[in-house]
Amino acid sequence: MAEVDLGFPRSFVEFANPDDPAEVFRCDLTWLTSRWTCIFGAGCPGIYATAPDSGCCTLGAHFSDEDDHTRVAAFVEQLDPTEWELHDVGRRDGWTERDADGELKTRVADGACIFHNSRDFPGGYGCALHAHALATGLEPHTTKPDVCWQLPLRREFREVDPGDGSTYTEVSIGEYTRAGWGPGGADLDWYCSSNTDAHVGADPVYIGNRAELTALMGEASYLELVGHCDRFVAAGRPVPHPADRSRP
C-alpha cells in the first residue's frame, strides 16, 4: 500500500458564492478531480492495524455542534435491532459519551463506534446509520454525524482583508490530510486520502461526492465548481493528485 507525500503543488480555483457575495470559495482542483473513493469493505485496512474491520470508525465520532447531535439523535430513534447490532446496548447504556476534554461524541463499544456493525451481523456490515439511509432512500450524509460524511473533504473558513479595509469570508474546500488530525494524524497506521489503494474511483471526487459537496457549498456554488472541474479535466488535469498517477 503506497502512501504518497502530500507536500506537492496543487491547483486551486477561487470564485464568489453566487448566493452570498460576502463569501469566496477556494477549491482544491487537484483533490476534487482525483480518483479517491471510500474503500471501506473493499480493501480498507482501517486506521489502526489492531482494528482492521472498523475502517475509520474506531474512535467514535465527535459532533460539530448541538444541531448535528440533534439531527443524528432523531435517526438513532428510528434504528431497530435488525439494522443496528448494538441496539440493545445503546438503548440500555446510551450511545454518546464525553471525551477527556468533555466533548460529546458517539460511544465506543466493542472497540469501535457503537453504530459500527460487525462483518457477521445479519443486518449488514458497517455503519448502521449509513445503511438506514440507503434502506429508506436518503442520502447517507443526512443521517450520520458531520465528521463522518465530510471526511476526507475539508471545509475551512477564514476572514480575509484584501487591504482596502473591507473583508470577506474565504471558504476553502479541499482534502482532509493526515495533518488535519493534528499530531495524532501521524500515529494512524493507514490513511486513505493519500494512499494509492483508495484512488480507484470510477468518478472523480467532485462527481462521486456530489451530495456531500452540495451540502457543504450549496447547490449554486456546487454547480459552478463542476464547471471549473470539468474544464480542469478537459485540460488534462495539469496538476494531478499523485496518489492516482496511474489513473486517467
Coordinates of N, CA and C in Angstrom, one line a residue:
M1 N 0.9 -1.2 0.0 CA 0.0 0.0 0.0 C 0.9 1.2 0.0
A2 N 0.9 2.0 -1.1 CA 1.8 3.1 -1.2 C 1.1 4.4 -0.9
E3 N 1.6 5.1 0.2 CA 1.1 6.4 0.6 C 2.0 7.5 0.1
V4 N 1.5 8.5 -0.6 CA 2.3 9.5 -1.2 C 2.5 10.6 -0.2
D5 N 3.6 11.3 -0.4 CA 4.0 12.5 0.3 C 3.1 13.6 -0.2
L6 N 2.3 14.3 0.7 CA 1.4 15.3 0.3 C 2.0 16.7 0.1
G7 N 3.3 16.8 0.2 CA 3.9 18.1 0.0 C 4.2 18.3 -1.4
F8 N 3.1 18.4 -2.2 CA 3.3 18.6 -3.7 C 2.4 19.8 -4.1
P9 N 2.7 20.4 -5.2 CA 2.0 21.5 -5.7 C 0.5 21.1 -6.0
R10 N -0.4 22.1 -5.8 CA -1.8 21.9 -6.1 C -2.3 23.0 -6.9
S11 N -3.4 22.8 -7.6 CA -4.1 23.8 -8.3 C -5.4 24.2 -7.7
F12 N -5.6 25.5 -7.5 CA -6.9 26.0 -6.8 C -7.6 26.9 -7.7
V13 N -8.9 27.0 -7.5 CA -9.7 28.0 -8.2 C -10.5 28.8 -7.1
E14 N -10.7 30.0 -7.4 CA -11.5 30.9 -6.5 C -12.7 31.5 -7.2
F15 N -13.8 31.5 -6.6 CA -15.0 32.2 -7.2 C -15.9 32.6 -6.1
A16 N -16.7 33.6 -6.3 CA -17.6 34.2 -5.4 C -18.8 33.2 -5.2
N17 N -19.3 33.1 -4.0 CA -20.5 32.3 -3.8 C -21.7 33.0 -4.5
P18 N -22.3 32.4 -5.4 CA -23.5 33.0 -6.1 C -24.6 33.4 -5.2
D19 N -24.7 32.8 -4.1 CA -25.8 33.1 -3.1 C -25.4 34.1 -2.0
D20 N -24.1 34.4 -2.0 CA -23.6 35.3 -0.9 C -22.3 35.9 -1.4
P21 N -22.4 37.2 -1.9 CA -21.2 37.8 -2.4 C -20.1 38.1 -1.3
A22 N -20.5 37.9 0.0 CA -19.5 38.1 1.0 C -18.6 36.9 1.3
E23 N -18.9 35.8 0.5 CA -18.1 34.6 0.6 C -17.4 34.3 -0.7
V24 N -16.2 33.9 -0.6 CA -15.4 33.4 -1.8 C -14.9 32.0 -1.5
F25 N -15.2 31.1 -2.4 CA -14.8 29.7 -2.3 C -13.4 29.6 -2.9
R26 N -12.5 28.8 -2.2 CA -11.2 28.5 -2.7 C -11.1 27.0 -2.7
C27 N -11.2 26.4 -3.9 CA -11.3 24.9 -4.0 C -10.1 24.3 -4.6
D28 N -9.7 23.2 -4.1 CA -8.5 22.4 -4.5 C -8.9 21.5 -5.7
L29 N -8.6 22.0 -6.9 CA -8.9 21.2 -8.1 C -8.1 19.9 -8.2
T30 N -6.9 19.9 -7.7 CA -6.1 18.7 -7.7 C -6.8 17.6 -6.9
W31 N -7.3 17.9 -5.7 CA -8.0 16.9 -4.9 C -9.4 16.6 -5.5
L32 N -10.1 17.6 -5.8 CA -11.5 17.3 -6.2 C -11.6 16.6 -7.6
T33 N -10.6 16.6 -8.4 CA -10.6 15.9 -9.6 C -9.9 14.5 -9.5
S34 N -9.4 14.2 -8.3 CA -8.7 13.0 -8.1 C -9.7 11.8 -8.1
R35 N -9.1 10.6 -8.1 CA -10.0 9.4 -8.2 C -10.1 8.7 -6.8
W36 N -10.0 9.5 -5.8 CA -10.2 8.9 -4.5 C -11.6 8.4 -4.3
T37 N -11.8 7.3 -3.6 CA -13.1 6.9 -3.2 C -13.0 6.1 -1.9
C38 N -14.1 6.0 -1.1 CA -14.0 5.2 0.1 C -14.0 3.8 -0.3
I39 N -13.0 3.0 0.3 CA -12.9 1.6 0.0 C -13.2 0.8 1.3
F40 N -14.0 1.3 2.2 CA -14.5 0.5 3.3 C -15.2 -0.7 2.8
G41 N -14.7 -1.8 3.4 CA -15.3 -3.1 3.0 C -14.8 -3.6 1.6
A42 N -13.9 -2.9 1.0 CA -13.3 -3.3 -0.3 C -11.8 -3.2 -0.3
G43 N -11.2 -3.5 0.9 CA -9.7 -3.4 0.9 C -9.2 -2.4 2.0
C44 N -10.1 -1.6 2.6 CA -9.6 -0.7 3.6 C -9.1 -1.5 4.8
P45 N -7.9 -1.2 5.2 CA -7.3 -2.0 6.4 C -7.6 -1.3 7.7
G46 N -8.3 -0.2 7.7 CA -8.6 0.5 9.0 C -7.4 1.4 9.4
I47 N -7.8 2.5 10.1 CA -6.7 3.4 10.5 C -5.8 2.9 11.6
Y48 N -6.2 1.8 12.2 CA -5.3 1.1 13.2 C -5.2 -0.4 12.8
A49 N -4.0 -0.9 12.8 CA -3.8 -2.3 12.4 C -4.5 -3.2 13.4
T50 N -4.7 -2.8 14.6 CA -5.4 -3.6 15.6 C -6.9 -3.7 15.4
A51 N -7.4 -2.9 14.5 CA -8.9 -2.9 14.3 C -9.1 -2.8 12.8
P52 N -8.7 -3.8 12.0 CA -8.8 -3.7 10.5 C -10.2 -3.7 10.0
D53 N -11.2 -4.1 10.7 CA -12.5 -4.2 10.1 C -13.3 -3.0 10.4
S54 N -12.8 -2.0 11.2 CA -13.7 -0.9 11.6 C -13.3 0.4 10.8
G55 N -12.5 0.3 9.8 CA -12.2 1.4 9.0 C -11.8 2.6 9.8
C56 N -12.4 3.8 9.6 CA -12.1 5.0 10.4 C -13.1 5.2 11.5
C57 N -13.8 4.1 11.9 CA -14.9 4.2 12.9 C -14.4 3.8 14.3
T58 N -13.1 3.6 14.4 CA -12.5 3.0 15.7 C -12.7 4.0 16.9
L59 N -12.6 5.3 16.7 CA -12.6 6.2 17.8 C -14.0 6.8 18.1
G60 N -15.0 6.5 17.3 CA -16.2 7.1 17.5 C -16.2 8.5 16.8
A61 N -17.3 9.2 16.8 CA -17.4 10.5 16.1 C -17.8 11.6 17.0
H62 N -17.1 12.7 16.9 CA -17.5 13.9 17.6 C -18.5 14.7 16.8
F63 N -19.4 15.4 17.6 CA -20.4 16.2 16.9 C -19.9 17.6 16.7
S64 N -20.2 18.2 15.6 CA -19.8 19.5 15.3 C -20.5 20.6 16.1
D65 N -21.7 20.4 16.4 CA -22.5 21.3 17.3 C -23.7 20.6 17.8
E66 N -24.6 21.3 18.5 CA -25.8 20.7 19.0 C -26.7 20.3 17.9
D67 N -26.8 21.1 16.9 CA -27.7 20.7 15.8 C -27.3 19.4 15.1
D68 N -26.0 19.2 15.0 CA -25.5 17.9 14.5 C -26.0 16.8 15.4
H69 N -25.8 16.9 16.7 CA -26.2 15.9 17.6 C -27.7 15.6 17.6
T70 N -28.5 16.7 17.5 CA -30.0 16.6 17.5 C -30.4 15.9 16.2
R71 N -29.8 16.2 15.1 CA -30.2 15.6 13.8 C -29.9 14.1 13.9
V72 N -28.7 13.7 14.3 CA -28.4 12.3 14.4 C -29.3 11.5 15.4
A73 N -29.6 12.2 16.5 CA -30.4 11.5 17.6 C -31.8 11.1 17.0
A74 N -32.3 12.0 16.1 CA -33.6 11.7 15.6 C -33.6 10.4 14.7
F75 N -32.5 10.1 14.0 CA -32.3 8.9 13.2 C -32.0 7.7 14.1
V76 N -31.3 7.9 15.2 CA -31.0 6.8 16.1 C -32.3 6.3 16.6
E77 N -33.3 7.1 16.9 CA -34.5 6.6 17.4 C -35.3 5.7 16.4
Q78 N -34.9 5.9 15.1 CA -35.6 5.1 14.1 C -34.9 3.7 13.9
L79 N -33.7 3.5 14.4 CA -33.0 2.3 14.2 C -33.6 1.2 15.0
D80 N -33.7 0.0 14.4 CA -34.2 -1.2 15.2 C -33.1 -2.3 15.2
P81 N -33.3 -3.3 16.0 CA -32.3 -4.4 16.1 C -31.9 -5.1 14.9
T82 N -32.7 -5.0 13.8 CA -32.3 -5.6 12.6 C -31.3 -4.8 11.8
E83 N -31.2 -3.5 12.1 CA -30.3 -2.6 11.5 C -29.0 -2.3 12.3
W84 N -29.2 -2.3 13.6 CA -28.1 -1.9 14.5 C -27.8 -3.0 15.4
E85 N -26.6 -3.5 15.3 CA -26.1 -4.7 16.0 C -26.1 -4.4 17.5
L86 N -25.7 -3.3 17.9 CA -25.6 -2.9 19.4 C -26.8 -2.1 19.8
H87 N -27.9 -2.4 19.2 CA -29.2 -1.6 19.5 C -29.5 -1.7 21.0
D88 N -29.5 -2.9 21.6 CA -29.9 -3.1 23.0 C -28.9 -2.5 23.9
V89 N -27.6 -2.5 23.6 CA -26.5 -1.9 24.4 C -26.7 -0.4 24.3
G90 N -27.0 0.1 23.2 CA -27.1 1.6 23.0 C -28.4 2.1 23.8
R91 N -29.4 1.3 23.7 CA -30.7 1.7 24.4 C -30.5 1.7 25.9
R92 N -29.8 0.6 26.4 CA -29.6 0.4 27.8 C -28.6 1.4 28.4
D93 N -27.4 1.5 27.7 CA -26.3 2.3 28.3 C -26.1 3.7 27.7
G94 N -26.8 4.0 26.6 CA -26.6 5.2 25.9 C -25.7 5.1 24.8
W95 N -25.8 6.0 23.8 CA -25.0 5.9 22.6 C -24.0 7.0 22.5
T96 N -23.9 7.9 23.5 CA -22.9 9.0 23.5 C -22.1 8.9 24.7
E97 N -21.0 9.6 24.7 CA -20.1 9.7 25.8 C -19.3 11.0 25.7
R98 N -18.6 11.4 26.7 CA -17.7 12.6 26.7 C -16.2 12.2 26.6
D99 N -15.5 12.9 25.8 CA -14.0 12.5 25.7 C -13.3 13.2 26.9
A100 N -12.0 13.1 26.9 CA -11.2 13.6 28.0 C -11.3 15.1 28.2
D101 N -11.7 15.8 27.1 CA -11.9 17.3 27.1 C -13.3 17.7 27.3
G102 N -14.2 16.7 27.6 CA -15.6 17.0 27.8 C -16.4 17.1 26.6
E103 N -15.9 16.8 25.4 CA -16.6 17.0 24.1 C -17.5 15.8 23.9
L104 N -18.7 16.0 23.4 CA -19.7 14.9 23.2 C -19.3 14.2 21.9
K105 N -19.5 12.9 21.9 CA -19.1 12.0 20.8 C -20.0 10.7 20.9
T106 N -20.0 10.0 19.8 CA -20.6 8.7 19.8 C -19.7 7.7 20.7
R107 N -20.4 6.9 21.4 CA -19.7 6.0 22.3 C -18.9 4.9 21.6
V108 N -17.8 4.5 22.2 CA -17.1 3.4 21.6 C -17.5 2.1 22.4
A109 N -17.8 1.1 21.7 CA -18.3 -0.2 22.3 C -17.7 -1.3 21.4
D110 N -17.2 -2.3 22.1 CA -16.5 -3.4 21.4 C -15.5 -3.0 20.4
G111 N -14.7 -1.9 20.8 CA -13.6 -1.5 20.0 C -13.8 -0.6 18.8
A112 N -15.1 -0.1 18.7 CA -15.4 0.8 17.6 C -16.6 1.7 17.9
C113 N -16.9 2.6 17.0 CA -18.2 3.4 17.2 C -19.3 2.4 17.5
I114 N -20.2 2.8 18.4 CA -21.3 2.0 18.7 C -22.3 1.6 17.6
F115 N -22.2 2.5 16.5 CA -23.0 2.2 15.3 C -22.4 1.3 14.3
H116 N -21.2 0.9 14.6 CA -20.4 0.0 13.6 C -20.9 -1.4 13.8
N117 N -21.5 -2.0 12.7 CA -21.9 -3.4 12.7 C -20.8 -4.3 12.2
S118 N -20.6 -5.4 12.9 CA -19.5 -6.3 12.5 C -19.8 -7.0 11.2
R119 N -18.8 -7.7 10.7 CA -19.0 -8.4 9.4 C -20.0 -9.6 9.6
D120 N -20.1 -10.1 10.7 CA -21.0 -11.2 10.9 C -22.5 -10.8 11.2
F121 N -22.8 -9.6 11.3 CA -24.1 -9.1 11.7 C -25.0 -9.3 10.5
P122 N -26.2 -10.1 10.7 CA -27.1 -10.3 9.5 C -27.6 -9.1 8.9
G123 N -27.7 -8.0 9.6 CA -28.3 -6.8 9.0 C -27.4 -6.0 8.1
G124 N -26.1 -6.4 8.1 CA -25.1 -5.8 7.2 C -24.0 -5.2 7.9
Y125 N -22.8 -5.2 7.3 CA -21.5 -4.8 7.8 C -21.4 -3.2 7.6
G126 N -20.9 -2.6 8.6 CA -20.6 -1.2 8.5 C -21.5 -0.3 9.4
C127 N -21.6 1.0 9.0 CA -22.4 1.9 9.8 C -23.9 1.7 9.7
A128 N -24.5 1.5 10.9 CA -26.0 1.3 10.9 C -26.7 2.6 10.4
L129 N -26.2 3.8 10.7 CA -26.8 5.0 10.2 C -26.7 5.1 8.7
H130 N -25.6 4.7 8.2 CA -25.4 4.8 6.7 C -26.4 3.8 6.0
A131 N -26.4 2.6 6.6 CA -27.3 1.6 6.0 C -28.8 2.0 6.1
H132 N -29.1 2.6 7.2 CA -30.5 3.1 7.4 C -30.9 4.1 6.3
A133 N -29.9 5.0 6.0 CA -30.2 6.0 4.9 C -30.4 5.3 3.6
L134 N -29.6 4.4 3.2 CA -29.8 3.7 1.9 C -31.1 2.9 1.9
A135 N -31.5 2.3 3.0 CA -32.7 1.5 3.0 C -33.9 2.3 3.0
T136 N -33.8 3.6 3.3 CA -35.0 4.5 3.4 C -35.0 5.5 2.3
G137 N -34.0 5.4 1.3 CA -34.0 6.3 0.2 C -33.4 7.7 0.5
L138 N -32.6 7.8 1.6 CA -32.0 9.1 2.0 C -30.5 9.1 1.6
E139 N -30.0 10.3 1.5 CA -28.5 10.4 1.3 C -27.8 10.1 2.7
P140 N -26.8 9.3 2.7 CA -26.1 9.0 4.0 C -25.7 10.2 4.8
H141 N -25.3 11.3 4.1 CA -24.9 12.5 4.9 C -26.0 13.1 5.7
T142 N -27.2 12.7 5.4 CA -28.3 13.3 6.2 C -28.5 12.6 7.5
T143 N -28.0 11.4 7.7 CA -28.3 10.6 8.9 C -27.0 10.4 9.8
K144 N -25.8 10.7 9.3 CA -24.6 10.5 10.1 C -24.1 11.8 10.7
P145 N -23.2 11.7 11.7 CA -22.5 12.9 12.2 C -21.8 13.6 11.1
D146 N -21.7 14.9 11.2 CA -21.0 15.7 10.2 C -19.6 15.2 9.9
V147 N -18.8 14.9 10.9 CA -17.4 14.4 10.7 C -17.4 13.2 9.8
C148 N -18.4 12.3 10.0 CA -18.4 11.0 9.3 C -18.6 11.2 7.8
W149 N -19.5 12.1 7.4 CA -19.8 12.2 6.0 C -18.9 13.2 5.3
Q150 N -18.3 14.1 6.0 CA -17.4 15.1 5.4 C -16.1 14.5 5.1
L151 N -15.5 13.7 5.9 CA -14.2 13.2 5.6 C -14.2 12.3 4.4
P152 N -13.1 12.4 3.6 CA -11.9 13.3 3.8 C -12.0 14.6 3.0
L153 N -13.2 15.1 2.9 CA -13.4 16.5 2.4 C -13.1 17.4 3.6
R154 N -12.6 18.6 3.4 CA -12.4 19.5 4.5 C -12.9 20.9 4.1
R155 N -13.7 21.5 4.9 CA -14.2 22.9 4.7 C -13.6 23.7 5.9
E156 N -13.0 24.8 5.5 CA -12.4 25.8 6.5 C -12.9 27.2 6.1
F157 N -13.0 28.0 7.1 CA -13.4 29.4 7.0 C -12.2 30.3 7.4
R158 N -12.0 31.4 6.7 CA -11.0 32.4 7.0 C -11.5 33.8 6.6
E159 N -11.4 34.7 7.5 CA -11.7 36.1 7.2 C -10.5 36.8 6.5
V160 N -10.8 37.4 5.4 CA -9.7 38.0 4.6 C -9.9 39.5 4.4
D161 N -8.9 40.3 4.6 CA -8.9 41.7 4.4 C -8.0 41.9 3.2
P162 N -8.6 42.3 2.0 CA -7.9 42.5 0.8 C -7.0 43.7 0.8
G163 N -7.1 44.5 1.9 CA -6.2 45.7 2.0 C -6.9 47.0 2.0
D164 N -8.2 47.0 1.6 CA -8.9 48.3 1.5 C -9.8 48.5 2.7
G165 N -9.7 47.6 3.7 CA -10.5 47.8 4.9 C -11.7 47.0 4.9
S166 N -12.1 46.5 3.7 CA -13.3 45.6 3.7 C -12.8 44.1 4.0
T167 N -13.7 43.3 4.2 CA -13.4 41.9 4.5 C -14.4 41.0 3.8
Y168 N -14.0 39.8 3.5 CA -14.8 38.7 3.0 C -14.4 37.4 3.7
T169 N -15.3 36.4 3.6 CA -15.1 35.1 4.2 C -14.6 34.2 3.1
E170 N -13.4 33.6 3.3 CA -12.9 32.6 2.3 C -13.3 31.2 2.9
V171 N -13.9 30.5 2.0 CA -14.4 29.1 2.4 C -13.5 28.2 1.5
S172 N -12.6 27.4 2.1 CA -11.8 26.5 1.4 C -12.4 25.1 1.4
I173 N -12.4 24.5 0.3 CA -12.9 23.1 0.1 C -11.7 22.3 -0.4
G174 N -11.2 21.3 0.4 CA -10.1 20.6 0.0 C -10.0 19.2 0.6
E175 N -8.8 18.7 0.7 CA -8.5 17.4 1.2 C -8.2 17.4 2.7
Y176 N -8.8 16.5 3.5 CA -8.5 16.4 4.9 C -7.4 15.4 5.0
T177 N -6.2 15.9 5.0 CA -5.0 15.1 5.1 C -4.7 14.6 6.5
R178 N -3.7 13.8 6.6 CA -3.2 13.4 8.0 C -3.0 14.6 8.9
A179 N -2.4 15.7 8.3 CA -2.1 16.8 9.1 C -3.4 17.5 9.8
G180 N -4.5 17.3 9.1 CA -5.7 17.8 9.6 C -6.1 17.3 10.9
W181 N -5.6 16.1 11.3 CA -5.9 15.5 12.5 C -5.1 16.0 13.7
G182 N -4.1 16.9 13.3 CA -3.2 17.3 14.4 C -2.1 16.3 14.6
P183 N -1.4 16.4 15.7 CA -0.2 15.5 15.9 C -0.7 14.0 15.8
G184 N -1.9 13.7 16.2 CA -2.3 12.3 16.2 C -2.4 11.7 14.8
G185 N -2.5 12.6 13.7 CA -2.6 12.0 12.4 C -1.4 11.2 12.0
A186 N -0.2 11.5 12.5 CA 1.0 10.7 12.2 C 1.0 9.4 12.8
D187 N 0.1 9.2 13.8 CA 0.0 7.9 14.5 C -0.9 6.9 13.8
L188 N -1.7 7.3 12.9 CA -2.6 6.4 12.2 C -1.8 5.4 11.4
D189 N -2.1 4.1 11.5 CA -1.4 3.1 10.7 C -1.7 3.1 9.2
W190 N -2.8 3.7 8.9 CA -3.2 3.8 7.4 C -4.1 5.0 7.3
Y191 N -4.0 5.7 6.2 CA -4.9 6.8 5.9 C -5.2 6.8 4.4
C192 N -6.4 7.1 4.1 CA -6.9 6.8 2.7 C -6.6 7.9 1.7
S193 N -6.7 9.2 2.1 CA -6.8 10.2 1.1 C -5.4 10.3 0.3
S194 N -4.3 9.9 0.9 CA -3.0 10.0 0.3 C -2.5 8.6 -0.1
N195 N -3.4 7.6 -0.1 CA -3.0 6.2 -0.4 C -3.5 5.8 -1.8
T196 N -2.6 5.3 -2.6 CA -3.0 4.9 -4.0 C -4.0 3.8 -4.0
D197 N -4.1 3.0 -3.0 CA -5.1 2.0 -2.9 C -6.6 2.5 -2.9
A198 N -6.7 3.7 -2.4 CA -8.1 4.4 -2.4 C -8.4 5.2 -3.6
H199 N -7.4 5.5 -4.4 CA -7.6 6.3 -5.6 C -8.0 5.4 -6.8
V200 N -9.1 4.8 -6.7 CA -9.6 3.8 -7.7 C -11.0 4.1 -8.1
G201 N -11.5 5.3 -7.8 CA -12.9 5.6 -8.1 C -13.2 5.6 -9.6
A202 N -14.4 5.2 -9.9 CA -14.9 5.3 -11.3 C -15.1 6.8 -11.7
D203 N -15.5 7.6 -10.7 CA -15.7 9.0 -11.0 C -14.8 9.8 -10.1
P204 N -14.4 11.0 -10.5 CA -13.6 11.9 -9.7 C -14.4 12.4 -8.4
V205 N -13.7 12.9 -7.4 CA -14.3 13.2 -6.2 C -15.5 14.2 -6.4
Y206 N -15.3 15.2 -7.3 CA -16.4 16.2 -7.4 C -17.7 15.7 -8.0
I207 N -17.6 14.5 -8.6 CA -18.8 13.8 -9.1 C -19.3 12.8 -8.1
G208 N -18.4 11.9 -7.6 CA -18.7 10.9 -6.7 C -19.3 11.4 -5.4
N209 N -18.8 12.6 -5.0 CA -19.2 13.2 -3.7 C -20.1 14.4 -3.9
R210 N -21.0 14.3 -4.9 CA -21.9 15.4 -5.3 C -22.7 15.8 -4.1
A211 N -23.3 14.9 -3.4 CA -24.3 15.2 -2.3 C -23.6 15.9 -1.2
E212 N -22.4 15.4 -0.8 CA -21.6 16.0 0.3 C -21.2 17.4 -0.1
L213 N -20.7 17.6 -1.3 CA -20.2 18.9 -1.7 C -21.3 19.9 -1.8
T214 N -22.5 19.4 -2.2 CA -23.6 20.3 -2.3 C -24.1 20.8 -0.9
A215 N -24.0 19.8 0.0 CA -24.3 20.2 1.4 C -23.3 21.1 2.0
L216 N -22.1 21.0 1.6 CA -21.1 21.9 2.2 C -21.1 23.3 1.5
M217 N -21.5 23.4 0.2 CA -21.3 24.6 -0.5 C -22.6 25.3 -0.9
G218 N -23.7 24.5 -1.0 CA -24.9 25.0 -1.6 C -25.0 24.6 -3.1
E219 N -26.2 24.5 -3.6 CA -26.4 24.0 -5.0 C -25.8 24.9 -6.0
A220 N -26.0 26.2 -5.9 CA -25.4 27.1 -7.0 C -23.9 27.1 -7.0
S221 N -23.3 27.1 -5.8 CA -21.8 27.0 -5.8 C -21.3 25.7 -6.2
Y222 N -22.0 24.6 -5.9 CA -21.5 23.3 -6.4 C -21.6 23.3 -7.9
L223 N -22.6 23.8 -8.5 CA -22.7 23.7 -10.0 C -21.6 24.6 -10.6
E224 N -21.2 25.7 -10.0 CA -20.1 26.4 -10.5 C -18.8 25.7 -10.4
L225 N -18.6 25.0 -9.2 CA -17.5 24.2 -9.0 C -17.4 23.1 -10.1
V226 N -18.5 22.5 -10.5 CA -18.5 21.4 -11.5 C -17.9 22.0 -12.8
G227 N -18.3 23.2 -13.2 CA -17.8 23.8 -14.4 C -16.3 24.0 -14.4
H228 N -15.8 24.4 -13.2 CA -14.3 24.6 -13.1 C -13.6 23.3 -13.2
C229 N -14.2 22.3 -12.5 CA -13.5 20.9 -12.5 C -13.6 20.3 -13.9
D230 N -14.7 20.5 -14.6 CA -14.8 19.9 -15.9 C -13.8 20.5 -16.8
R231 N -13.6 21.8 -16.7 CA -12.5 22.5 -17.6 C -11.1 22.0 -17.2
F232 N -10.9 21.8 -15.9 CA -9.6 21.3 -15.5 C -9.3 19.9 -16.0
V233 N -10.3 19.0 -16.0 CA -10.2 17.7 -16.5 C -10.0 17.7 -18.0
A234 N -10.8 18.6 -18.7 CA -10.6 18.7 -20.2 C -9.2 19.2 -20.6
A235 N -8.6 19.9 -19.7 CA -7.2 20.4 -20.0 C -6.2 19.4 -19.6
G236 N -6.6 18.2 -19.3 CA -5.7 17.1 -19.0 C -5.2 17.1 -17.5
R237 N -5.9 17.7 -16.6 CA -5.6 17.8 -15.2 C -4.1 18.2 -15.1
P238 N -3.7 19.4 -15.4 CA -2.3 19.8 -15.4 C -1.6 19.7 -14.1
V239 N -2.3 19.7 -13.0 CA -1.7 19.4 -11.7 C -2.5 18.3 -11.0
P240 N -2.1 17.0 -11.4 CA -2.9 15.9 -10.9 C -2.5 15.5 -9.5
H241 N -3.3 14.7 -8.8 CA -3.0 14.2 -7.5 C -2.1 13.0 -7.7
P242 N -0.9 12.9 -7.0 CA 0.0 11.8 -7.3 C -0.5 10.5 -6.9
A243 N -1.5 10.4 -5.9 CA -2.0 9.1 -5.5 C -2.7 8.4 -6.6
D244 N -3.2 9.1 -7.6 CA -3.9 8.4 -8.7 C -3.1 8.6 -10.0
R245 N -1.8 8.6 -9.9 CA -0.9 8.8 -11.0 C -1.1 7.7 -12.1
S246 N -1.7 6.6 -11.7 CA -1.9 5.5 -12.7 C -3.3 5.6 -13.3
R247 N -4.1 6.6 -12.9 CA -5.5 6.7 -13.3 C -5.6 7.7 -14.4
P248 N -6.6 7.7 -15.3 CA -6.8 8.7 -16.3 C -7.1 10.0 -15.7

